[in-house]
Amino acid sequence: MKHLLSLILLSLLAAPAQAAGIPIKALITGSGGQARLSENLFIVSKRTSDATYLELAVAVADQTSGGRISSLSLFALKDRLKPSELDLLATNTNRIATSCFNISAERLDGISAWLKLLDRQGVREAQANFGPMGVVFKRGRTDNGPYTAVSMLRTGEPGAAPWTKYCTN
């Protein structure tokens, strides 16, 4: 009996621990501060490589009952982006792709190149898949002004294999 108990204890200790999710508000921070507008929406002010600021809004579109994010949008609050602003948007899109949607680093150059191509061509709306993650690029205008949005989504269960890296709201 003592031997069986020792084996059970050993197997529990040797079992791989499931990684905890990363809070999205901790992942996307800004040097100019962060403002929470609602439970599912916040804005950060981030400094670009040319020392100007760009406001980015993060909107959680879908999540599990446990708060694990399966879809979110990243908004730049303008429709025409300077190269430094586009780089900042692509960098944060890639950070979300790897940390929240478990996308491999090999796909990140493809995501950045796709975003830059769409911007250069003046595309208003497009979608693509990068492995298991779907991405929608959209430029538009609301009553509050123009925006450029990158929406990311993945089907499956955040936190369960193969989607082991995920973010929480």
PDB file of C-alpha atoms in Angstrom, residues 3-139:
ATOM      1  CA  HIS A   3       4.527   1.555  -2.411  1.00  0.00           C
ATOM      2  CA  LEU A   4       1.318   2.263  -4.376  1.00  0.00           C
ATOM      3  CA  LEU A   5       0.851   5.585  -2.597  1.00  0.00           C
ATOM      4  CA  SER A   6       4.445   6.546  -3.427  1.00  0.00           C
ATOM      5  CA  LEU A   7       3.881   5.701  -7.110  1.00  0.00           C
ATOM      6  CA  ILE A   8       0.718   7.790  -7.257  1.00  0.00           C
ATOM      7  CA  LEU A   9       2.463  10.736  -5.602  1.00  0.00           C
ATOM      8  CA  LEU A  10       5.416  10.434  -7.992  1.00  0.00           C
ATOM      9  CA  SER A  11       3.139  10.351 -11.032  1.00  0.00           C
ATOM     10  CA  LEU A  12       1.329  13.481  -9.850  1.00  0.00           C
ATOM     11  CA  LEU A  13       4.599  15.321  -9.322  1.00  0.00           C
ATOM     12  CA  ALA A  14       5.963  14.223 -12.710  1.00  0.00           C
ATOM     13  CA  ALA A  15       2.827  15.221 -14.650  1.00  0.00           C
ATOM     14  CA  PRO A  16       3.406  18.250 -16.856  1.00  0.00           C
ATOM     15  CA  ALA A  17       1.920  21.386 -15.414  1.00  0.00           C
ATOM     16  CA  GLN A  18      -0.523  23.263 -17.575  1.00  0.00           C
ATOM     17  CA  ALA A  19       0.660  26.777 -18.320  1.00  0.00           C
ATOM     18  CA  ALA A  20      -1.461  29.560 -16.950  1.00  0.00           C
ATOM     19  CA  GLY A  21      -2.904  32.084 -19.338  1.00  0.00           C
ATOM     20  CA  ILE A  22      -1.477  35.566 -19.712  1.00  0.00           C
ATOM     21  CA  PRO A  23      -3.820  38.447 -18.845  1.00  0.00           C
ATOM     22  CA  ILE A  24      -4.264  40.473 -22.049  1.00  0.00           C
ATOM     23  CA  LYS A  25      -3.943  43.741 -20.107  1.00  0.00           C
ATOM     24  CA  ALA A  26      -0.506  42.622 -18.876  1.00  0.00           C
ATOM     25  CA  LEU A  27       0.599  41.548 -22.369  1.00  0.00           C
ATOM     26  CA  ILE A  28      -0.357  44.778 -24.164  1.00  0.00           C
ATOM     27  CA  THR A  29       0.912  47.674 -22.086  1.00  0.00           C
ATOM     28  CA  GLY A  30       1.785  51.181 -23.167  1.00  0.00           C
ATOM     29  CA  SER A  31       4.500  53.639 -22.276  1.00  0.00           C
ATOM     30  CA  GLY A  32       1.826  56.334 -22.354  1.00  0.00           C
ATOM     31  CA  GLY A  33      -0.543  54.501 -20.024  1.00  0.00           C
ATOM     32  CA  GLN A  34      -3.605  52.283 -20.270  1.00  0.00           C
ATOM     33  CA  ALA A  35      -7.300  53.156 -19.952  1.00  0.00           C
ATOM     34  CA  ARG A  36      -9.967  50.533 -19.368  1.00  0.00           C
ATOM     35  CA  LEU A  37     -13.207  51.478 -21.098  1.00  0.00           C
ATOM     36  CA  SER A  38     -15.164  48.322 -20.265  1.00  0.00           C
ATOM     37  CA  GLU A  39     -14.578  44.737 -19.198  1.00  0.00           C
ATOM     38  CA  ASN A  40     -13.738  43.777 -22.793  1.00  0.00           C
ATOM     39  CA  LEU A  41     -12.140  46.978 -24.114  1.00  0.00           C
ATOM     40  CA  PHE A  42      -9.078  49.004 -23.181  1.00  0.00           C
ATOM     41  CA  ILE A  43      -6.817  51.546 -24.868  1.00  0.00           C
ATOM     42  CA  VAL A  44      -3.049  51.882 -24.562  1.00  0.00           C
ATOM     43  CA  SER A  45      -0.812  54.651 -25.780  1.00  0.00           C
ATOM     44  CA  LYS A  46       2.386  53.208 -27.238  1.00  0.00           C
ATOM     45  CA  ARG A  47       5.531  54.909 -28.452  1.00  0.00           C
ATOM     46  CA  THR A  48       6.615  54.168 -32.027  1.00  0.00           C
ATOM     47  CA  SER A  49      10.207  53.826 -33.230  1.00  0.00           C
ATOM     48  CA  ASP A  50      10.168  57.484 -34.352  1.00  0.00           C
ATOM     49  CA  ALA A  51       9.170  58.633 -30.829  1.00  0.00           C
ATOM     50  CA  THR A  52       5.557  59.498 -31.664  1.00  0.00           C
ATOM     51  CA  TYR A  53       2.588  57.947 -29.893  1.00  0.00           C
ATOM     52  CA  LEU A  54      -0.107  55.710 -31.332  1.00  0.00           C
ATOM     53  CA  GLU A  55      -3.248  54.744 -29.458  1.00  0.00           C
ATOM     54  CA  LEU A  56      -4.177  51.082 -29.746  1.00  0.00           C
ATOM     55  CA  ALA A  57      -7.500  49.687 -28.575  1.00  0.00           C
ATOM     56  CA  VAL A  58      -7.811  46.032 -27.605  1.00  0.00           C
ATOM     57  CA  ALA A  59     -11.308  44.546 -27.773  1.00  0.00           C
ATOM     58  CA  VAL A  60     -12.028  41.004 -26.603  1.00  0.00           C
ATOM     59  CA  ALA A  61     -14.660  39.649 -28.987  1.00  0.00           C
ATOM     60  CA  ASP A  62     -15.114  36.111 -27.650  1.00  0.00           C
ATOM     61  CA  GLN A  63     -13.992  34.156 -24.608  1.00  0.00           C
ATOM     62  CA  THR A  64     -14.790  30.981 -22.728  1.00  0.00           C
ATOM     63  CA  SER A  65     -16.756  31.051 -19.489  1.00  0.00           C
ATOM     64  CA  GLY A  66     -13.386  30.962 -17.701  1.00  0.00           C
ATOM     65  CA  GLY A  67     -12.238  34.146 -19.448  1.00  0.00           C
ATOM     66  CA  ARG A  68      -9.892  32.446 -21.938  1.00  0.00           C
ATOM     67  CA  ILE A  69      -9.809  34.563 -25.107  1.00  0.00           C
ATOM     68  CA  SER A  70     -10.631  32.917 -28.453  1.00  0.00           C
ATOM     69  CA  SER A  71     -11.117  36.089 -30.512  1.00  0.00           C
ATOM     70  CA  LEU A  72      -9.951  39.674 -30.181  1.00  0.00           C
ATOM     71  CA  SER A  73      -9.331  42.786 -32.236  1.00  0.00           C
ATOM     72  CA  LEU A  74      -6.476  45.251 -32.120  1.00  0.00           C
ATOM     73  CA  PHE A  75      -7.373  48.746 -33.367  1.00  0.00           C
ATOM     74  CA  ALA A  76      -5.102  51.610 -34.377  1.00  0.00           C
ATOM     75  CA  LEU A  77      -7.247  54.696 -34.039  1.00  0.00           C
ATOM     76  CA  LYS A  78      -6.491  56.025 -37.542  1.00  0.00           C
ATOM     77  CA  ASP A  79      -6.868  54.622 -41.056  1.00  0.00           C
ATOM     78  CA  ARG A  80      -3.589  55.752 -42.624  1.00  0.00           C
ATOM     79  CA  LEU A  81      -0.549  54.528 -40.724  1.00  0.00           C
ATOM     80  CA  LYS A  82       3.015  55.811 -40.990  1.00  0.00           C
ATOM     81  CA  PRO A  83       5.653  53.055 -41.397  1.00  0.00           C
ATOM     82  CA  SER A  84       6.592  53.282 -37.695  1.00  0.00           C
ATOM     83  CA  GLU A  85       2.923  52.968 -36.701  1.00  0.00           C
ATOM     84  CA  LEU A  86       2.412  49.982 -38.993  1.00  0.00           C
ATOM     85  CA  ASP A  87       5.505  48.347 -37.465  1.00  0.00           C
ATOM     86  CA  LEU A  88       4.035  48.909 -33.999  1.00  0.00           C
ATOM     87  CA  LEU A  89       0.694  47.410 -35.061  1.00  0.00           C
ATOM     88  CA  ALA A  90       2.456  44.395 -36.625  1.00  0.00           C
ATOM     89  CA  THR A  91       4.667  43.892 -33.551  1.00  0.00           C
ATOM     90  CA  ASN A  92       1.658  43.849 -31.227  1.00  0.00           C
ATOM     91  CA  THR A  93      -0.311  41.618 -33.611  1.00  0.00           C
ATOM     92  CA  ASN A  94       2.592  39.160 -33.547  1.00  0.00           C
ATOM     93  CA  ARG A  95       2.842  39.344 -29.747  1.00  0.00           C
ATOM     94  CA  ILE A  96      -0.853  38.471 -29.484  1.00  0.00           C
ATOM     95  CA  ALA A  97      -0.543  35.721 -32.125  1.00  0.00           C
ATOM     96  CA  THR A  98       2.219  33.907 -30.239  1.00  0.00           C
ATOM     97  CA  SER A  99       1.077  34.542 -26.661  1.00  0.00           C
ATOM     98  CA  CYS A 100      -2.709  34.275 -27.053  1.00  0.00           C
ATOM     99  CA  PHE A 101      -3.223  32.011 -30.065  1.00  0.00           C
ATOM    100  CA  ASN A 102      -0.149  29.739 -29.802  1.00  0.00           C
ATOM    101  CA  ILE A 103       1.078  30.643 -33.306  1.00  0.00           C
ATOM    102  CA  SER A 104       4.650  29.547 -34.032  1.00  0.00           C
ATOM    103  CA  ALA A 105       7.374  32.160 -34.504  1.00  0.00           C
ATOM    104  CA  GLU A 106       7.938  30.920 -38.071  1.00  0.00           C
ATOM    105  CA  ARG A 107       4.583  32.442 -39.103  1.00  0.00           C
ATOM    106  CA  LEU A 108       5.225  35.941 -37.734  1.00  0.00           C
ATOM    107  CA  ASP A 109       7.175  37.269 -40.727  1.00  0.00           C
ATOM    108  CA  GLY A 110       4.266  36.206 -42.931  1.00  0.00           C
ATOM    109  CA  ILE A 111       1.766  38.084 -40.768  1.00  0.00           C
ATOM    110  CA  SER A 112       3.903  41.253 -40.785  1.00  0.00           C
ATOM    111  CA  ALA A 113       4.494  41.079 -44.550  1.00  0.00           C
ATOM    112  CA  TRP A 114       0.767  40.569 -45.189  1.00  0.00           C
ATOM    113  CA  LEU A 115      -0.183  43.597 -43.055  1.00  0.00           C
ATOM    114  CA  LYS A 116       2.417  45.784 -44.799  1.00  0.00           C
ATOM    115  CA  LEU A 117       1.272  44.649 -48.251  1.00  0.00           C
ATOM    116  CA  LEU A 118      -2.362  45.456 -47.447  1.00  0.00           C
ATOM    117  CA  ASP A 119      -1.399  48.871 -46.122  1.00  0.00           C
ATOM    118  CA  ARG A 120       0.799  49.670 -49.136  1.00  0.00           C
ATOM    119  CA  GLN A 121      -1.969  48.641 -51.546  1.00  0.00           C
ATOM    120  CA  GLY A 122      -4.602  50.661 -49.666  1.00  0.00           C
ATOM    121  CA  VAL A 123      -6.791  47.591 -49.116  1.00  0.00           C
ATOM    122  CA  ARG A 124      -9.890  48.293 -47.009  1.00  0.00           C
ATOM    123  CA  GLU A 125     -10.673  44.715 -45.932  1.00  0.00           C
ATOM    124  CA  ALA A 126      -8.990  41.317 -46.294  1.00  0.00           C
ATOM    125  CA  GLN A 127      -8.708  38.031 -44.465  1.00  0.00           C
ATOM    126  CA  ALA A 128      -6.149  35.237 -44.317  1.00  0.00           C
ATOM    127  CA  ASN A 129      -5.225  32.215 -42.247  1.00  0.00           C
ATOM    128  CA  PHE A 130      -1.859  31.772 -40.619  1.00  0.00           C
ATOM    129  CA  GLY A 131      -1.915  28.180 -39.494  1.00  0.00           C
ATOM    130  CA  PRO A 132      -4.842  27.700 -37.106  1.00  0.00           C
ATOM    131  CA  MET A 133      -5.387  31.437 -36.611  1.00  0.00           C
ATOM    132  CA  GLY A 134      -7.689  33.468 -38.834  1.00  0.00           C
ATOM    133  CA  VAL A 135      -6.893  37.152 -39.314  1.00  0.00           C
ATOM    134  CA  VAL A 136      -9.145  39.908 -40.664  1.00  0.00           C
ATOM    135  CA  PHE A 137      -7.692  43.291 -41.632  1.00  0.00           C
ATOM    136  CA  LYS A 138     -10.129  46.175 -41.924  1.00  0.00           C
ATOM    137  CA  ARG A 139      -9.940  49.922 -42.361  1.00  0.00           C
TER     138      ARG A 139
END
